[in-house]
Amino acid sequence: MKKYKVAVVGATGAVGQEMLKMLESRNFPVESLRLLASERSSGKKMVFKGKEIPVEVLSAETAKGHEIALFSAGAAISKEYAPVFAKNNCFVIDNSSAWRMEPDIPLVVPEVNSSALSKDKKIIANPNCSTIQMVVVLKPLHDISKIKRVVVATYQAVSGAGGRAMEELNAEAVAWAKNEPMPKPAKFPYQIAFNLIPQIDIFLENSYTKEEIKMVNETKKIMGDDSIRVSATCVRVPVFRAHSEAVWIETENKISPEKAREALLKAKGVKVQDDPSNKIYPMPLDAANQQVTFVGRIREDISTDNGLAFWVVSDNLLKGAALNAVEIAEALIERKII
Ligand code: 25A
Ligand code: L14
């Protein structure tokens, strides 16, 4: 089997570290691996398959000689460097929001739309974490009967905002336990420990946040259906890993909870955890570090005719980011694109 020259850009970040773990645990065919980050990380070493690899500084020079690059260094870095890698004949799988809504850039969740990948599309966007875990559950239902409307409330873990955000929750919890003064929030606008913050990313003119509008636009693009109406409320919760979502959908024809469960039991990347009488339902503590998306609490939405309600939980750093990126790379190989 052919092996590939792989680079990870933003390797030291919360998502970058998971990218390394996914490449290793899924036995991705790696010929060589280069780790790139900002100057802050230069000189650090990271371990891949038992070997230490030095972290190098991202530059026009280190952007050469790769076949697949996984990016998670924020939108500004992606805007600047993804085209440089692509020009060097490298497929870029980009975790930031920089390219997602560009019409010519595929936005891919392999379970849903790996057919969007092609040889001439060197930059590929990895969707927003909350969108990814929602669409892997929506797609099998959409295939039974067209989804007309989605209402979703998210409960998003702090790791979505990066490594320093995890440190912030930890420091606040420690200060609380020791009865010490709360450190001043830095990554979040308010204390997140023992609190909820109904704002992720900036507010837009229509009073939704940018995160909420990403869910609206990206869902339509990935599902290939502009007519799906989506409304989201995104909330930060004091959880380290795994986003949760309460989802309500309306379909063209009625889908019974039994039929939905049956379809989801067969769906790739999805695990049904739905046995209320035994208190079985998905929770972030159980979903952390798992490579599937969990769905439970599947029931009829009694407030409308053709409605379903359910609860979706997945590790935002894995299926929401690093795992989906590596799965896109695997799909490129499977489809003989690379
Ligand atoms: O623009 P976006 O798309 O909204 O993304 C913004 C941020 O969100 C995270 C990621 O943060 C990103 O920077 N992110 C993006 N997509 C995500 C997703 N789907 C996502 N998080 C979750 N899900 P992060 O902290 O996880 O990772 C940052 C990584 O990017 C590298 N980087 C930053 N600037 C770079 C760069 N690489 C190359 N060139 C640049 N100019 C960054 O490397 C990290 O790998 P680093 O060397 O800057 O950081 C190494 C260590 O230093 C800590 N640190 C970072 N900033 C500071 C800091 N420590 C002190 N002070 C700082 N100001 C990091 O925690 C890391 O451990
Ligand atoms: O668009 O802060 O991929 O939880 C993912 C993490 C947006 C912010 C994205 C978070 C980011 C989100």
Tab-separated table of C-alpha atoms and ligand atoms in Angstrom:
chain	number	residue	atom	x	y	z
A	1	MET	CA	0.000	0.000	0.000
A	2	LYS	CA	1.266	3.444	-0.868
A	3	LYS	CA	2.321	5.632	2.052
A	4	TYR	CA	2.061	9.396	2.204
A	5	LYS	CA	4.144	12.373	3.241
A	6	VAL	CA	1.952	14.001	5.882
A	7	ALA	CA	2.191	17.369	7.660
A	8	VAL	CA	0.183	18.573	10.661
A	9	VAL	CA	-0.066	22.363	10.917
A	10	GLY	CA	-0.938	23.539	14.433
A	11	ALA	CA	0.305	20.196	15.761
A	12	THR	CA	0.686	21.391	19.363
A	13	GLY	CA	-2.879	22.664	19.699
A	14	ALA	CA	-5.845	20.861	21.255
A	15	VAL	CA	-6.946	19.493	17.857
A	16	GLY	CA	-3.419	19.030	16.428
A	17	GLN	CA	-2.466	16.641	19.227
A	18	GLU	CA	-5.557	14.556	18.507
A	19	MET	CA	-4.696	14.517	14.790
A	20	LEU	CA	-1.433	12.752	15.664
A	21	LYS	CA	-3.283	10.242	17.831
A	22	MET	CA	-5.825	9.532	15.068
A	23	LEU	CA	-3.124	9.043	12.412
A	24	GLU	CA	-1.441	6.579	14.764
A	25	SER	CA	-4.437	4.664	16.146
A	26	ARG	CA	-6.103	4.310	12.733
A	27	ASN	CA	-2.816	3.179	11.219
A	28	PHE	CA	-2.947	5.811	8.496
A	29	PRO	CA	-0.323	5.000	5.828
A	30	VAL	CA	2.271	7.590	6.850
A	31	GLU	CA	5.599	7.601	5.033
A	32	SER	CA	6.876	10.689	6.827
A	33	LEU	CA	5.336	13.107	9.316
A	34	ARG	CA	6.279	16.753	9.787
A	35	LEU	CA	4.905	18.771	12.665
A	36	LEU	CA	4.484	22.503	12.127
A	37	ALA	CA	3.354	25.262	14.487
A	38	SER	CA	4.221	28.814	15.466
A	39	GLU	CA	7.597	29.878	16.860
A	40	ARG	CA	6.232	29.403	20.378
A	41	SER	CA	6.307	25.659	19.858
A	42	SER	CA	9.559	25.376	17.937
A	43	GLY	CA	11.965	23.027	19.691
A	44	LYS	CA	9.142	21.042	21.324
A	45	LYS	CA	8.998	17.357	20.547
A	46	MET	CA	5.929	15.176	20.072
A	47	VAL	CA	5.743	11.397	19.995
A	48	PHE	CA	4.356	9.492	16.993
A	49	LYS	CA	4.485	5.678	16.923
A	50	GLY	CA	7.063	5.683	19.714
A	51	LYS	CA	9.372	8.114	17.927
A	52	GLU	CA	10.072	11.710	18.916
A	53	ILE	CA	9.438	14.257	16.171
A	54	PRO	CA	10.546	17.889	16.552
A	55	VAL	CA	8.013	20.676	16.012
A	56	GLU	CA	9.144	23.055	13.270
A	57	VAL	CA	8.072	26.571	12.409
A	58	LEU	CA	5.530	26.956	9.619
A	59	SER	CA	7.068	28.893	6.703
A	60	ALA	CA	7.187	28.965	2.899
A	61	GLU	CA	10.101	26.505	3.181
A	62	THR	CA	8.449	23.983	5.513
A	63	ALA	CA	5.306	24.165	3.343
A	64	LYS	CA	7.122	22.162	0.652
A	65	GLY	CA	7.318	18.435	0.076
A	66	HIS	CA	4.025	17.180	1.536
A	67	GLU	CA	1.201	15.160	-0.038
A	68	ILE	CA	-1.425	15.573	2.699
A	69	ALA	CA	-1.548	18.395	5.262
A	70	LEU	CA	-3.955	18.522	8.186
A	71	PHE	CA	-4.441	22.124	9.343
A	72	SER	CA	-5.696	23.282	12.739
A	73	ALA	CA	-4.011	26.590	13.436
A	74	GLY	CA	-6.944	28.958	13.083
A	75	ALA	CA	-8.541	30.729	10.138
A	76	ALA	CA	-5.843	33.364	9.569
A	77	ILE	CA	-3.076	30.754	9.169
A	78	SER	CA	-5.292	28.673	6.873
A	79	LYS	CA	-6.111	31.650	4.658
A	80	GLU	CA	-2.426	32.394	4.250
A	81	TYR	CA	-0.923	28.906	4.003
A	82	ALA	CA	-3.501	26.483	2.580
A	83	PRO	CA	-3.016	27.922	-0.958
A	84	VAL	CA	0.780	27.652	-0.552
A	85	PHE	CA	0.560	23.931	0.302
A	86	ALA	CA	-2.011	23.380	-2.450
A	87	LYS	CA	0.271	25.037	-5.004
A	88	ASN	CA	2.946	22.566	-3.911
A	89	ASN	CA	0.588	19.775	-5.005
A	90	CYS	CA	-0.514	18.879	-1.488
A	91	PHE	CA	-4.087	18.097	-0.359
A	92	VAL	CA	-4.976	20.390	2.540
A	93	ILE	CA	-7.666	19.282	4.974
A	94	ASP	CA	-8.452	22.425	6.903
A	95	ASN	CA	-10.159	22.485	10.273
A	96	SER	CA	-10.727	26.244	10.405
A	97	SER	CA	-13.668	28.261	9.159
A	98	ALA	CA	-11.532	29.996	6.497
A	99	TRP	CA	-12.672	28.060	3.409
A	100	ARG	CA	-15.869	26.276	4.388
A	101	MET	CA	-18.386	28.437	2.589
A	102	GLU	CA	-16.312	29.039	-0.583
A	103	PRO	CA	-18.462	27.550	-3.373
A	104	ASP	CA	-15.529	25.687	-4.996
A	105	ILE	CA	-14.218	24.165	-1.765
A	106	PRO	CA	-15.690	20.808	-0.716
A	107	LEU	CA	-17.020	20.775	2.868
A	108	VAL	CA	-16.957	17.123	3.799
A	109	VAL	CA	-18.295	14.674	6.369
A	110	PRO	CA	-17.387	11.321	4.762
A	111	GLU	CA	-20.545	9.523	5.954
A	112	VAL	CA	-22.612	12.177	4.169
A	113	ASN	CA	-20.849	13.608	1.110
A	114	SER	CA	-17.441	12.125	0.313
A	115	SER	CA	-18.556	12.343	-3.342
A	116	ALA	CA	-17.703	16.078	-3.139
A	117	LEU	CA	-13.973	15.170	-3.116
A	118	SER	CA	-12.040	15.355	-6.368
A	119	LYS	CA	-8.505	15.499	-7.774
A	120	ASP	CA	-8.654	19.157	-8.716
A	121	LYS	CA	-9.944	20.334	-5.320
A	122	LYS	CA	-6.765	20.458	-3.300
A	123	ILE	CA	-8.182	22.441	-0.371
A	124	ILE	CA	-10.888	20.574	1.543
A	125	ALA	CA	-12.737	22.085	4.484
A	126	ASN	CA	-13.492	20.170	7.667
A	127	PRO	CA	-16.828	21.426	9.018
A	128	ASN	CA	-17.588	22.987	12.382
A	129	CYS	CA	-17.683	20.418	15.198
A	130	SER	CA	-21.339	20.990	16.160
A	131	THR	CA	-22.407	20.669	12.528
A	132	ILE	CA	-20.484	17.420	11.937
A	133	GLN	CA	-22.079	15.469	14.771
A	134	MET	CA	-25.524	16.749	13.846
A	135	VAL	CA	-25.372	15.853	10.126
A	136	VAL	CA	-24.166	12.277	10.682
A	137	VAL	CA	-27.468	11.745	12.493
A	138	LEU	CA	-29.615	13.890	10.166
A	139	LYS	CA	-28.495	12.205	6.926
A	140	PRO	CA	-29.970	8.709	7.526
A	141	LEU	CA	-33.269	10.352	8.525
A	142	HIS	CA	-33.208	12.738	5.545
A	143	ASP	CA	-32.821	9.648	3.337
A	144	ILE	CA	-36.123	8.267	4.719
A	145	SER	CA	-38.022	11.525	4.419
A	146	LYS	CA	-36.754	14.970	3.521
A	147	ILE	CA	-35.951	17.140	6.533
A	148	LYS	CA	-37.708	20.494	6.242
A	149	ARG	CA	-36.677	22.166	9.470
A	150	VAL	CA	-34.123	21.686	12.251
A	151	VAL	CA	-34.101	23.406	15.636
A	152	VAL	CA	-31.040	22.743	17.758
A	153	ALA	CA	-29.618	23.823	21.106
A	154	THR	CA	-25.965	22.936	21.680
A	155	TYR	CA	-24.081	22.323	24.922
A	156	GLN	CA	-20.482	22.844	23.823
A	157	ALA	CA	-17.376	21.718	25.672
A	158	VAL	CA	-14.594	24.192	26.430
A	159	SER	CA	-12.027	22.254	24.355
A	160	GLY	CA	-13.687	23.687	21.244
A	161	ALA	CA	-11.986	26.946	22.126
A	162	GLY	CA	-8.540	25.272	22.332
A	163	GLY	CA	-6.039	24.114	24.898
A	164	ARG	CA	-5.931	27.333	26.889
A	165	ALA	CA	-9.696	27.262	27.327
A	166	MET	CA	-9.403	23.816	28.966
A	167	GLU	CA	-6.753	25.232	31.289
A	168	GLU	CA	-9.113	28.097	32.161
A	169	LEU	CA	-11.956	25.786	33.266
A	170	ASN	CA	-9.480	23.697	35.239
A	171	ALA	CA	-7.987	26.738	37.004
A	172	GLU	CA	-11.459	28.033	37.920
A	173	ALA	CA	-12.566	24.659	39.294
A	174	VAL	CA	-9.362	24.409	41.370
A	175	ALA	CA	-9.790	27.981	42.681
A	176	TRP	CA	-13.396	27.190	43.630
A	177	ALA	CA	-12.407	23.962	45.414
A	178	LYS	CA	-9.650	25.704	47.369
A	179	ASN	CA	-11.896	28.667	48.145
A	180	GLU	CA	-9.366	30.955	46.456
A	181	PRO	CA	-10.187	34.085	44.402
A	182	MET	CA	-11.408	33.266	40.870
A	183	PRO	CA	-8.782	33.919	38.195
A	184	LYS	CA	-9.823	36.571	35.674
A	185	PRO	CA	-11.425	34.945	32.588
A	186	ALA	CA	-9.286	35.201	29.436
A	187	LYS	CA	-10.550	32.776	26.752
A	188	PHE	CA	-14.214	33.187	27.773
A	189	PRO	CA	-16.064	36.445	28.488
A	190	TYR	CA	-17.185	35.157	31.925
A	191	GLN	CA	-16.341	32.460	34.457
A	192	ILE	CA	-17.275	29.150	32.813
A	193	ALA	CA	-16.924	26.846	35.846
A	194	PHE	CA	-20.390	26.242	37.366
A	195	ASN	CA	-21.889	28.499	34.701
A	196	LEU	CA	-23.325	28.467	31.145
A	197	ILE	CA	-22.496	31.093	28.533
A	198	PRO	CA	-25.049	31.515	25.707
A	199	GLN	CA	-22.476	32.957	23.320
A	200	ILE	CA	-19.943	31.134	21.122
A	201	ASP	CA	-18.016	33.370	18.736
A	202	ILE	CA	-19.193	36.908	17.905
A	203	PHE	CA	-22.725	38.255	17.484
A	204	LEU	CA	-23.916	39.048	13.951
A	205	GLU	CA	-26.431	41.658	12.815
A	206	ASN	CA	-29.365	39.232	12.984
A	207	SER	CA	-28.712	38.579	16.730
A	208	TYR	CA	-27.460	35.039	16.093
A	209	THR	CA	-23.806	34.229	16.839
A	210	LYS	CA	-21.329	33.282	14.142
A	211	GLU	CA	-21.218	29.709	15.534
A	212	GLU	CA	-25.007	29.449	15.168
A	213	ILE	CA	-24.940	30.701	11.584
A	214	LYS	CA	-22.114	28.265	10.765
A	215	MET	CA	-24.508	25.466	11.768
A	216	VAL	CA	-27.207	26.910	9.486
A	217	ASN	CA	-25.025	27.380	6.405
A	218	GLU	CA	-22.774	24.334	6.755
A	219	THR	CA	-25.717	21.952	7.295
A	220	LYS	CA	-27.246	23.075	3.980
A	221	LYS	CA	-23.947	22.764	2.122
A	222	ILE	CA	-22.994	19.310	3.470
A	223	MET	CA	-26.497	17.871	3.023
A	224	GLY	CA	-26.652	19.418	-0.461
A	225	ASP	CA	-30.075	20.896	0.262
A	226	ASP	CA	-30.496	24.642	0.544
A	227	SER	CA	-34.154	24.294	1.482
A	228	ILE	CA	-33.487	22.853	4.973
A	229	ARG	CA	-34.317	25.560	7.510
A	230	VAL	CA	-32.099	25.581	10.589
A	231	SER	CA	-32.210	27.609	13.799
A	232	ALA	CA	-29.517	27.099	16.456
A	233	THR	CA	-28.726	28.339	19.947
A	234	CYS	CA	-25.121	27.548	20.899
A	235	VAL	CA	-24.179	27.447	24.566
A	236	ARG	CA	-20.799	26.915	26.253
A	237	VAL	CA	-20.968	24.506	29.175
A	238	PRO	CA	-18.372	23.553	31.810
A	239	VAL	CA	-17.492	20.219	30.176
A	240	PHE	CA	-13.958	19.476	28.960
A	241	ARG	CA	-14.677	17.206	26.001
A	242	ALA	CA	-17.695	16.258	23.853
A	243	HIS	CA	-20.460	18.533	22.639
A	244	SER	CA	-24.114	17.650	23.299
A	245	GLU	CA	-27.112	18.746	21.234
A	246	ALA	CA	-30.871	18.734	21.732
A	247	VAL	CA	-32.286	18.471	18.203
A	248	TRP	CA	-35.849	18.805	16.917
A	249	ILE	CA	-36.606	18.043	13.259
A	250	GLU	CA	-39.649	18.264	10.993
A	251	THR	CA	-39.802	15.935	8.007
A	252	GLU	CA	-41.965	15.886	4.893
A	253	ASN	CA	-43.558	12.565	5.894
A	254	LYS	CA	-43.824	11.148	9.357
A	255	ILE	CA	-40.871	9.067	10.619
A	256	SER	CA	-41.754	7.027	13.689
A	257	PRO	CA	-39.178	6.862	16.504
A	258	GLU	CA	-38.894	3.104	15.813
A	259	LYS	CA	-38.125	3.686	12.142
A	260	ALA	CA	-35.602	6.390	13.052
A	261	ARG	CA	-33.904	4.089	15.573
A	262	GLU	CA	-33.739	1.296	12.994
A	263	ALA	CA	-32.077	3.589	10.431
A	264	LEU	CA	-29.641	4.993	12.988
A	265	LEU	CA	-28.660	1.514	14.192
A	266	LYS	CA	-27.382	0.847	10.656
A	267	ALA	CA	-25.782	4.268	10.146
A	268	LYS	CA	-21.992	4.423	9.850
A	269	GLY	CA	-20.243	6.340	12.616
A	270	VAL	CA	-23.391	6.425	14.771
A	271	LYS	CA	-24.141	4.511	17.961
A	272	VAL	CA	-27.663	4.403	19.362
A	273	GLN	CA	-27.759	4.641	23.178
A	274	ASP	CA	-31.454	4.758	23.859
A	275	ASP	CA	-32.916	2.756	26.708
A	276	PRO	CA	-34.572	5.264	29.017
A	277	SER	CA	-35.997	2.642	31.389
A	278	ASN	CA	-32.433	1.613	32.225
A	279	LYS	CA	-31.188	5.224	32.261
A	280	ILE	CA	-29.234	4.668	29.046
A	281	TYR	CA	-28.648	7.818	27.013
A	282	PRO	CA	-25.553	9.596	25.677
A	283	MET	CA	-23.503	11.801	27.997
A	284	PRO	CA	-20.303	13.776	27.340
A	285	LEU	CA	-18.269	11.956	30.008
A	286	ASP	CA	-18.895	8.669	28.192
A	287	ALA	CA	-18.451	10.107	24.688
A	288	ALA	CA	-15.068	11.720	25.438
A	289	ASN	CA	-12.260	9.974	23.552
A	290	GLN	CA	-14.732	7.861	21.538
A	291	GLN	CA	-14.706	7.841	17.746
A	292	VAL	CA	-18.469	7.614	17.170
A	293	THR	CA	-21.447	9.943	17.491
A	294	PHE	CA	-23.981	8.843	20.086
A	295	VAL	CA	-27.730	9.398	19.742
A	296	GLY	CA	-30.503	8.728	22.234
A	297	ARG	CA	-33.724	10.114	23.740
A	298	ILE	CA	-35.297	9.470	20.315
A	299	ARG	CA	-38.973	10.354	20.548
A	300	GLU	CA	-41.860	11.931	18.706
A	301	ASP	CA	-41.972	15.719	18.913
A	302	ILE	CA	-45.487	16.099	20.304
A	303	SER	CA	-45.594	19.811	19.461
A	304	THR	CA	-45.860	19.250	15.698
A	305	ASP	CA	-47.107	16.740	13.110
A	306	ASN	CA	-44.095	15.167	11.455
A	307	GLY	CA	-41.579	15.820	14.188
A	308	LEU	CA	-38.809	13.944	15.983
A	309	ALA	CA	-36.723	14.972	18.979
A	310	PHE	CA	-33.387	13.432	19.980
A	311	TRP	CA	-30.109	14.027	21.846
A	312	VAL	CA	-26.709	13.795	20.104
A	313	VAL	CA	-23.287	13.648	21.803
A	314	SER	CA	-19.817	13.317	20.279
A	315	ASP	CA	-16.201	14.149	21.114
A	316	ASN	CA	-15.671	17.568	19.540
A	317	LEU	CA	-11.910	17.059	19.234
A	318	LEU	CA	-12.371	13.683	17.460
A	319	LYS	CA	-15.409	13.379	15.141
A	320	GLY	CA	-15.818	17.145	15.520
A	321	ALA	CA	-12.287	17.815	14.295
A	322	ALA	CA	-9.266	15.453	14.160
A	323	LEU	CA	-11.070	12.198	13.372
A	324	ASN	CA	-13.215	13.706	10.614
A	325	ALA	CA	-10.062	15.238	9.085
A	326	VAL	CA	-8.254	11.880	9.047
A	327	GLU	CA	-11.392	10.188	7.675
A	328	ILE	CA	-11.398	12.714	4.810
A	329	ALA	CA	-7.778	11.721	4.082
A	330	GLU	CA	-8.823	8.044	4.170
A	331	ALA	CA	-11.676	8.830	1.756
A	332	LEU	CA	-9.179	10.453	-0.652
A	333	ILE	CA	-7.263	7.158	-0.705
A	334	GLU	CA	-10.385	4.953	-0.947
A	335	ARG	CA	-11.639	6.987	-3.877
A	336	LYS	CA	-8.214	6.810	-5.558
A	337	ILE	CA	-8.036	10.597	-5.641
A	338	ILE	CA	-4.560	10.581	-4.137
B	1	25A	O1	-9.813	30.896	13.606
B	1	25A	P1	-10.588	29.711	14.095
B	1	25A	O2	-10.872	28.727	13.013
B	1	25A	O3	-11.841	30.109	14.815
B	1	25A	O4	-9.605	28.955	15.205
B	1	25A	C1	-9.012	29.583	16.373
B	1	25A	C2	-8.381	28.582	17.315
B	1	25A	O5	-9.368	27.599	17.566
B	1	25A	C3	-8.731	26.347	17.752
B	1	25A	C4	-7.240	26.485	17.619
B	1	25A	O6	-6.668	26.668	18.965
B	1	25A	C5	-7.160	27.760	16.829
B	1	25A	O7	-5.952	28.419	17.072
B	1	25A	N1	-9.414	25.537	16.767
B	1	25A	C6	-9.540	25.662	15.436
B	1	25A	N2	-10.393	24.785	14.928
B	1	25A	C7	-10.841	24.074	15.985
B	1	25A	C8	-11.773	22.998	16.125
B	1	25A	N3	-12.440	22.456	15.108
B	1	25A	C9	-10.215	24.545	17.122
B	1	25A	N4	-10.454	24.034	18.295
B	1	25A	C10	-11.342	23.009	18.375
B	1	25A	N5	-11.988	22.506	17.339
B	1	25A	P2	-5.691	25.644	19.704
B	1	25A	O8	-5.137	26.306	20.923
B	1	25A	O9	-6.266	24.328	19.887
B	1	25A	O10	-4.512	25.391	18.665
B	1	25A	C11	-3.704	26.382	18.257
B	1	25A	C12	-2.703	25.712	17.326
B	1	25A	O11	-2.433	26.608	16.274
B	1	25A	C13	-1.021	26.874	16.273
B	1	25A	N6	-0.726	28.190	15.765
B	1	25A	C14	-1.164	29.358	16.203
B	1	25A	N7	-0.619	30.373	15.501
B	1	25A	C15	0.208	29.804	14.589
B	1	25A	C16	0.138	28.413	14.746
B	1	25A	N8	0.850	27.587	13.975
B	1	25A	C17	1.663	28.114	13.019
B	1	25A	N9	1.797	29.443	12.819
B	1	25A	C18	1.084	30.326	13.572
B	1	25A	N10	1.221	31.651	13.390
B	1	25A	C19	-0.647	26.776	17.716
B	1	25A	O12	0.710	26.571	17.929
B	1	25A	C20	-1.423	25.554	18.105
B	1	25A	O13	-0.733	24.398	17.672
B	1	25A	P3	1.406	27.466	19.080
B	1	25A	O14	2.859	27.142	18.961
B	1	25A	O15	0.991	28.884	18.923
B	1	25A	O16	0.893	27.009	20.479
B	1	25A	C21	1.595	26.010	21.144
B	1	25A	C22	1.205	25.975	22.593
B	1	25A	O17	1.116	27.283	23.129
B	1	25A	C23	-0.145	27.540	23.718
B	1	25A	N11	-0.458	28.932	23.396
B	1	25A	C24	-1.035	29.358	22.261
B	1	25A	N12	-1.166	30.689	22.300
B	1	25A	C25	-0.644	31.114	23.482
B	1	25A	C26	-0.190	29.988	24.199
B	1	25A	N13	0.370	30.093	25.398
B	1	25A	C27	0.484	31.320	25.942
B	1	25A	N14	0.062	32.443	25.347
B	1	25A	C28	-0.494	32.384	24.113
B	1	25A	N15	-0.924	33.514	23.510
B	1	25A	C29	-1.069	26.540	23.115
B	1	25A	O18	-2.050	26.124	24.057
B	1	25A	C30	-0.183	25.383	22.741
B	1	25A	O19	-0.123	24.424	23.811
B	2	L14	O1	-15.685	26.750	13.490
B	2	L14	O2	-15.401	27.403	20.301
B	2	L14	O3	-14.657	24.892	13.849
B	2	L14	O4	-16.405	25.463	20.494
B	2	L14	C1	-14.861	25.075	16.450
B	2	L14	C2	-14.857	25.282	17.922
B	2	L14	C3	-15.714	27.406	16.151
B	2	L14	C4	-15.699	27.577	17.658
B	2	L14	C5	-15.061	25.984	14.250
B	2	L14	C6	-15.903	26.389	19.816
B	2	L14	C7	-14.755	26.345	15.676
B	2	L14	C8	-15.931	26.260	18.319
